Short mmCIF file of C-alpha atoms and ligand atoms in Angstrom, two decimals:
data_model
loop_
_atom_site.label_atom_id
_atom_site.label_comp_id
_atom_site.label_asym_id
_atom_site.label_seq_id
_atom_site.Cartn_x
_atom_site.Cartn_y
_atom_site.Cartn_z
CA UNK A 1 0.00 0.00 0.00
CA UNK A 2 1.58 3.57 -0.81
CA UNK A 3 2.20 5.82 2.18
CA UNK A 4 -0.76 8.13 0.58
CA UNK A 5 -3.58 5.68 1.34
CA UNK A 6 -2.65 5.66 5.13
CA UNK A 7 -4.46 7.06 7.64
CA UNK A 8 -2.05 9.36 10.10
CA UNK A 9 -2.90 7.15 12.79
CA UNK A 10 -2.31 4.01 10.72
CA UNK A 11 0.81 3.09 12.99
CA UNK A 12 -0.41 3.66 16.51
CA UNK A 13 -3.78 1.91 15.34
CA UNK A 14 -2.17 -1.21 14.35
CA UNK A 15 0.65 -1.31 17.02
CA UNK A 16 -2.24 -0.91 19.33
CA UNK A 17 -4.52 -3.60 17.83
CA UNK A 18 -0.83 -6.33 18.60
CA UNK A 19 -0.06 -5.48 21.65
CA UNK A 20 -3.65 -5.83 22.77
CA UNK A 21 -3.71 -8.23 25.46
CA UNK A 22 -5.77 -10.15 27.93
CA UNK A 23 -4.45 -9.19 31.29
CA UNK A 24 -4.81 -10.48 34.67
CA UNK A 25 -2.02 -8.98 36.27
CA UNK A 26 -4.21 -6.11 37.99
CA UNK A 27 -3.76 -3.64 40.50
CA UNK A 28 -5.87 -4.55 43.26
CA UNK A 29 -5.08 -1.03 45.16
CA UNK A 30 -5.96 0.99 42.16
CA UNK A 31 -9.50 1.67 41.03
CA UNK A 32 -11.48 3.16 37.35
CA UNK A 33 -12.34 6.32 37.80
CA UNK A 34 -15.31 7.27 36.78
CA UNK A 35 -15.04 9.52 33.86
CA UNK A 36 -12.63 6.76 32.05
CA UNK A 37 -15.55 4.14 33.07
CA UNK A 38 -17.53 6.46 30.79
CA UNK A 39 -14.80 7.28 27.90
CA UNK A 40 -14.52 2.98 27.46
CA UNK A 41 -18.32 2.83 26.94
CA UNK A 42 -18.46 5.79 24.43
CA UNK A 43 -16.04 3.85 22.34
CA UNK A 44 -17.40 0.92 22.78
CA UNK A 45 -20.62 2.37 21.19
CA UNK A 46 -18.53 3.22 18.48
CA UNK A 47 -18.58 -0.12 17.13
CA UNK A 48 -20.53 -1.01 14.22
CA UNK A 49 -23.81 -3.08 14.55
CA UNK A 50 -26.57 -4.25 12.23
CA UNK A 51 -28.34 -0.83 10.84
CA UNK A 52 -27.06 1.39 13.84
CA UNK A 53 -29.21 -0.34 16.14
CA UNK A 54 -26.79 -0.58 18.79
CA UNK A 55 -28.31 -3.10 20.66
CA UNK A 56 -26.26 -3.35 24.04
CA UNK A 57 -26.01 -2.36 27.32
CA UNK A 58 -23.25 -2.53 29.94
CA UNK A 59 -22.86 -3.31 33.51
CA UNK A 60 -20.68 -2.34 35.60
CA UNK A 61 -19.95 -4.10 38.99
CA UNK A 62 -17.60 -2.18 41.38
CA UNK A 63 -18.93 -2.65 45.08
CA UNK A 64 -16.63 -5.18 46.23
CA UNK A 65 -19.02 -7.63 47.74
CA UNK A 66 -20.53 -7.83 44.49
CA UNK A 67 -17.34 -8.45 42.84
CA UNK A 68 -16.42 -11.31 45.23
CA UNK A 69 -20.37 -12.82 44.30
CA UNK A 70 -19.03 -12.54 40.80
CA UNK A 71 -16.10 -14.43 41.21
CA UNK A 72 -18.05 -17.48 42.13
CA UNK A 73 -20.32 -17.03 39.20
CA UNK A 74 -17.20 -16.79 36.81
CA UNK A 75 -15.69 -20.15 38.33
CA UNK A 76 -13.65 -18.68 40.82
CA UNK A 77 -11.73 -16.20 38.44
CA UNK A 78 -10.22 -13.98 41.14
CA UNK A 79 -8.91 -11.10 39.04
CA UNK A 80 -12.22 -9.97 38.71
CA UNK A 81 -12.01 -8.90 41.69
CA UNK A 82 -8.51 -7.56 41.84
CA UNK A 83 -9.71 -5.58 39.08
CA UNK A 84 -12.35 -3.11 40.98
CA UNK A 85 -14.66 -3.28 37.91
CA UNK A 86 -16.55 -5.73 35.88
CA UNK A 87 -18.14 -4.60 33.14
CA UNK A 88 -20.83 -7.13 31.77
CA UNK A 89 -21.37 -6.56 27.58
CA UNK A 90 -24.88 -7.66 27.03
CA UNK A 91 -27.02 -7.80 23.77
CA UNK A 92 -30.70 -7.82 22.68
CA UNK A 93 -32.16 -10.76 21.27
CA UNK A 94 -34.97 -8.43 19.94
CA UNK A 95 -35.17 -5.50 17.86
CA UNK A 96 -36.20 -3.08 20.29
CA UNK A 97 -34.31 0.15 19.14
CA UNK A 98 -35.54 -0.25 15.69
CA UNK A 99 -38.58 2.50 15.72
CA UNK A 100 -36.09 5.17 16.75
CA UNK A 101 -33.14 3.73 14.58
CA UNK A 102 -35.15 3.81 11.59
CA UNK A 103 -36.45 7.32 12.45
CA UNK A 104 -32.77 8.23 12.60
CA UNK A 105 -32.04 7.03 9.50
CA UNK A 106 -34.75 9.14 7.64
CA UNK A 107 -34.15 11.87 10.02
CA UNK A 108 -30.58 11.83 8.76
CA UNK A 109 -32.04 12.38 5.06
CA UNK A 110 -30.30 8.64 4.65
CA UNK A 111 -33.53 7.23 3.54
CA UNK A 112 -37.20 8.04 2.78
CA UNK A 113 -39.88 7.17 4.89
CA UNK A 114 -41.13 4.28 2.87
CA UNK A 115 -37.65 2.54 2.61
CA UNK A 116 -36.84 3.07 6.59
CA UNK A 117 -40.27 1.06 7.01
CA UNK A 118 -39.33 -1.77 4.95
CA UNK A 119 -35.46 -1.78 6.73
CA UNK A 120 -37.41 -2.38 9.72
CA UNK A 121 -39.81 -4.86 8.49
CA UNK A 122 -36.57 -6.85 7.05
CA UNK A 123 -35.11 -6.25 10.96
CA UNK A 124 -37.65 -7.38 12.86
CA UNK A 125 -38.47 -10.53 10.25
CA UNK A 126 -34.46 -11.20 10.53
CA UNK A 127 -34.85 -11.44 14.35
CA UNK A 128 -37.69 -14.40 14.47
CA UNK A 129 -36.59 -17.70 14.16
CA UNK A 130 -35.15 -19.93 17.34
CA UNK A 131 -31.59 -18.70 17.32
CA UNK A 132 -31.40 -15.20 15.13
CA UNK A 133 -32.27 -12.76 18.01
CA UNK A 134 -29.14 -14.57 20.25
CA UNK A 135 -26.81 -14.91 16.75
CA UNK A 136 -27.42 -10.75 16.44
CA UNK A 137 -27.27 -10.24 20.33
CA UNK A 138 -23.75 -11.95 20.59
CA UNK A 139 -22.41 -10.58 17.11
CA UNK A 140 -22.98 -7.01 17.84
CA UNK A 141 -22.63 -7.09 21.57
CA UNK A 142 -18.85 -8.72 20.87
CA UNK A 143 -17.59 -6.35 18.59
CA UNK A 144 -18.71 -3.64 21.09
CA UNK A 145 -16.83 -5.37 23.41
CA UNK A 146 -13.73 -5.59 21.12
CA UNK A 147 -13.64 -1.99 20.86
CA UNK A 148 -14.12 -1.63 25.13
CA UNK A 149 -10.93 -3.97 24.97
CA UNK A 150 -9.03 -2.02 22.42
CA UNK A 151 -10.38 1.48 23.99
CA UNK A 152 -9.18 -0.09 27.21
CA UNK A 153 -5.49 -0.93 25.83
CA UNK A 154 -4.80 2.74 24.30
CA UNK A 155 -5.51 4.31 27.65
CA UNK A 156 -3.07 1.60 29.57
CA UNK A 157 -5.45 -0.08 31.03
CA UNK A 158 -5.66 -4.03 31.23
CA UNK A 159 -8.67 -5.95 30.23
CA UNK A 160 -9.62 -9.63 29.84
CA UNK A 161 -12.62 -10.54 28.11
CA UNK A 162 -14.37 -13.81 29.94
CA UNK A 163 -17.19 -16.13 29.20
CA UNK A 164 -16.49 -18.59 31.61
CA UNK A 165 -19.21 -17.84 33.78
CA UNK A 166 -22.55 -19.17 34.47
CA UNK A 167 -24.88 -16.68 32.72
CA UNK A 168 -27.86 -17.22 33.70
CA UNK A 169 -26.63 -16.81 37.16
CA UNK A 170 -24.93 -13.06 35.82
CA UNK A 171 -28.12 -12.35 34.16
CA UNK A 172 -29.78 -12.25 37.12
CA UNK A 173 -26.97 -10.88 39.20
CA UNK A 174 -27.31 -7.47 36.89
CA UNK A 175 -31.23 -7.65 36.51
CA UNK A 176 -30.77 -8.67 32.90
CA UNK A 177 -34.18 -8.60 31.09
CA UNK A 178 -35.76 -11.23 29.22
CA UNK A 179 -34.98 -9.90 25.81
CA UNK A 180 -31.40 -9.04 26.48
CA UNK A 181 -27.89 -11.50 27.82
CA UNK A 182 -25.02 -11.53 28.69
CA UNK A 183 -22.33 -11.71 25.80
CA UNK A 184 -19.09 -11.29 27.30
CA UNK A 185 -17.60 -10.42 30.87
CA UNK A 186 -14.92 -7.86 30.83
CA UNK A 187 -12.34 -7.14 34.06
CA UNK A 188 -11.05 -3.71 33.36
CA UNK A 189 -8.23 -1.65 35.59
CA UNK A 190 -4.92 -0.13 36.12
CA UNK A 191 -2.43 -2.58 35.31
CA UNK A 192 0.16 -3.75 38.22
CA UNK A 193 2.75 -4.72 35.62
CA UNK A 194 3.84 -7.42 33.30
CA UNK A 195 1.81 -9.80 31.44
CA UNK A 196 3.33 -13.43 30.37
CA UNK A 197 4.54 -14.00 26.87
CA UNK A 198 1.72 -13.96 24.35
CA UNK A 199 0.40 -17.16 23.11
CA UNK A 200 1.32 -18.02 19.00
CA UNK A 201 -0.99 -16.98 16.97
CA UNK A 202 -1.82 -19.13 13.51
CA UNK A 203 -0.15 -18.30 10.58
CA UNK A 204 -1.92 -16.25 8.15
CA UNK A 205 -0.76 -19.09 5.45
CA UNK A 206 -3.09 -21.17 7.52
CA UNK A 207 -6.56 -19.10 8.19
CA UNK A 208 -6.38 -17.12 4.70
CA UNK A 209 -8.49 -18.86 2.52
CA UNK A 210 -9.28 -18.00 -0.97
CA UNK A 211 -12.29 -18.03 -2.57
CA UNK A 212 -13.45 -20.76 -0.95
CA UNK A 213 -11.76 -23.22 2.22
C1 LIG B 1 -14.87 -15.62 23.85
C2 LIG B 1 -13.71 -15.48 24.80
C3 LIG B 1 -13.80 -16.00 26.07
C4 LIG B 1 -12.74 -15.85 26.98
N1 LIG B 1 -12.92 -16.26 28.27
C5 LIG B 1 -11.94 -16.01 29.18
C6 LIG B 1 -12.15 -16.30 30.56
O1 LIG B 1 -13.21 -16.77 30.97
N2 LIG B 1 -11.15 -16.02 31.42
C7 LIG B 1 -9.97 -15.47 31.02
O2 LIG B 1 -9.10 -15.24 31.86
N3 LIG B 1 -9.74 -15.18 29.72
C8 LIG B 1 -10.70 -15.42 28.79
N4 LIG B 1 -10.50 -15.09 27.47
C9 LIG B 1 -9.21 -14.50 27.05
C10 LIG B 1 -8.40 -15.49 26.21
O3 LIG B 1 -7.86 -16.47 27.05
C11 LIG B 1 -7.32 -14.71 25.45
O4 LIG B 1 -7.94 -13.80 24.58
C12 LIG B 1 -6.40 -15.63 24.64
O5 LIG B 1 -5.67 -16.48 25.48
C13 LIG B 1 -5.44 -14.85 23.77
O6 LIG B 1 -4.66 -13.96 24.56
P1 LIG B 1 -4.60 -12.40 24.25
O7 LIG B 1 -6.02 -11.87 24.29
O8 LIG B 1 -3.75 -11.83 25.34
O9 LIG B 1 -4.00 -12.21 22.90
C14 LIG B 1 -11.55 -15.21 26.57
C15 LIG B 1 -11.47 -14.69 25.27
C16 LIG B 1 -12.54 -14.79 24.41
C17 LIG B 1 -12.44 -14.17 23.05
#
């Protein structure tokens, strides 16, 4: 690619993107403030989802009894509670931003009125069947929470994302309603230093496929 097509932040972007990695070596003394708490979620809602319909929420567990209740529901994973906060990525296995989505979208001048409807028609029909409203919940809701990891990283923070943890029991923990779970569990906090070696990855040679696998 010629140094023209590149984006000024094309090195720290990538660099950022590698070194990305899922801590556990946090600083149990140190806490999230409250205004970077914030700044990770705004990011995170920067990440694209299926016609803007951003359909997640997050949770954040700080009080420390809580976090030590989590720990049991996420098989004993003690960082979570070294951490100081637990943010819980969930997703909704219904459509249920789509009226003011689509309003957006004509509001926007994006789309007429007509065309917005039939969007939403095609959303809400794309939803029903026995596993499409969970496939969209977990698809969106992860790359949301790819961004909180990445957000997390350029600020020098450490974050692990988790799923080993009983969610029904963390849907409940948060008040999760019945249209929305829990995608992914993420410890987020000032680091306390080094991380072990990073895992290999596969070679490109191996997962680029062409045309077909
Ligand atoms: C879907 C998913 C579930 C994961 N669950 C856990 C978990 O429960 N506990 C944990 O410590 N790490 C968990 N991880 C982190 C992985 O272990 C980690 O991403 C992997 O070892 C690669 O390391 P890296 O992220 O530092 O590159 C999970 C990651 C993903 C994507």
């Amino acid at each position: 690619m010629s140094e023209t097509q590149l984006l000024p932040e094309t090195d720290a972007l990538i660099d950022g993107l590698r070194s990305r990695r899922s801590g556990h070596n946090f600083d149990p003394d140190t806490d999230l403030d409250d205004e970077t708490l914030e700044e990770l979620v705004l990011d995170a809602t920067y990440a694209p989802s299926s016609f803007n319909l951003q359909p997640w929420e997050f949770v954040a567990v700080q009080d420390d009894d809580r976090l030590d209740e989590l720990v049991d529901i996420a098989n004993g994973q003690e960082h979570i509670a070294d951490t100081g906060t637990a943010v819980l990525v969930a997703g909704h296995t219904e459509p249920k931003t789509a009226d003011r989505v689509f309003e957006e979208w004509v509001e926007a001048g994006r789309v007429d009125a007509e065309t917005a409807e039939g969007m939403k028609e095609a959303t809400v029909e794309g939803y029903e069947g026995e596993r499409a409203g969970r496939d969209y919940a977990i698809r969106n809701a992860s790359l949301a929470a790819q961004n909180l990891l990445l957000a997390a990283h350029a600020r020098g923070l450490t974050a692990t994302p988790m799923t080993g943890f009983d969610f029904e029991a963390a849907a409940e923990f948060v008040d999760l309603p019945e249209d929305t779970i829990p995608v992914m569990l993420i410890a987020v906090g000032p680091s306390a230093g080094d991380e072990p070696e990073r895992l290999p990855r596969r070679d490109v040679d191996e997962v680029l496929h062409r045309e077909t696998v």
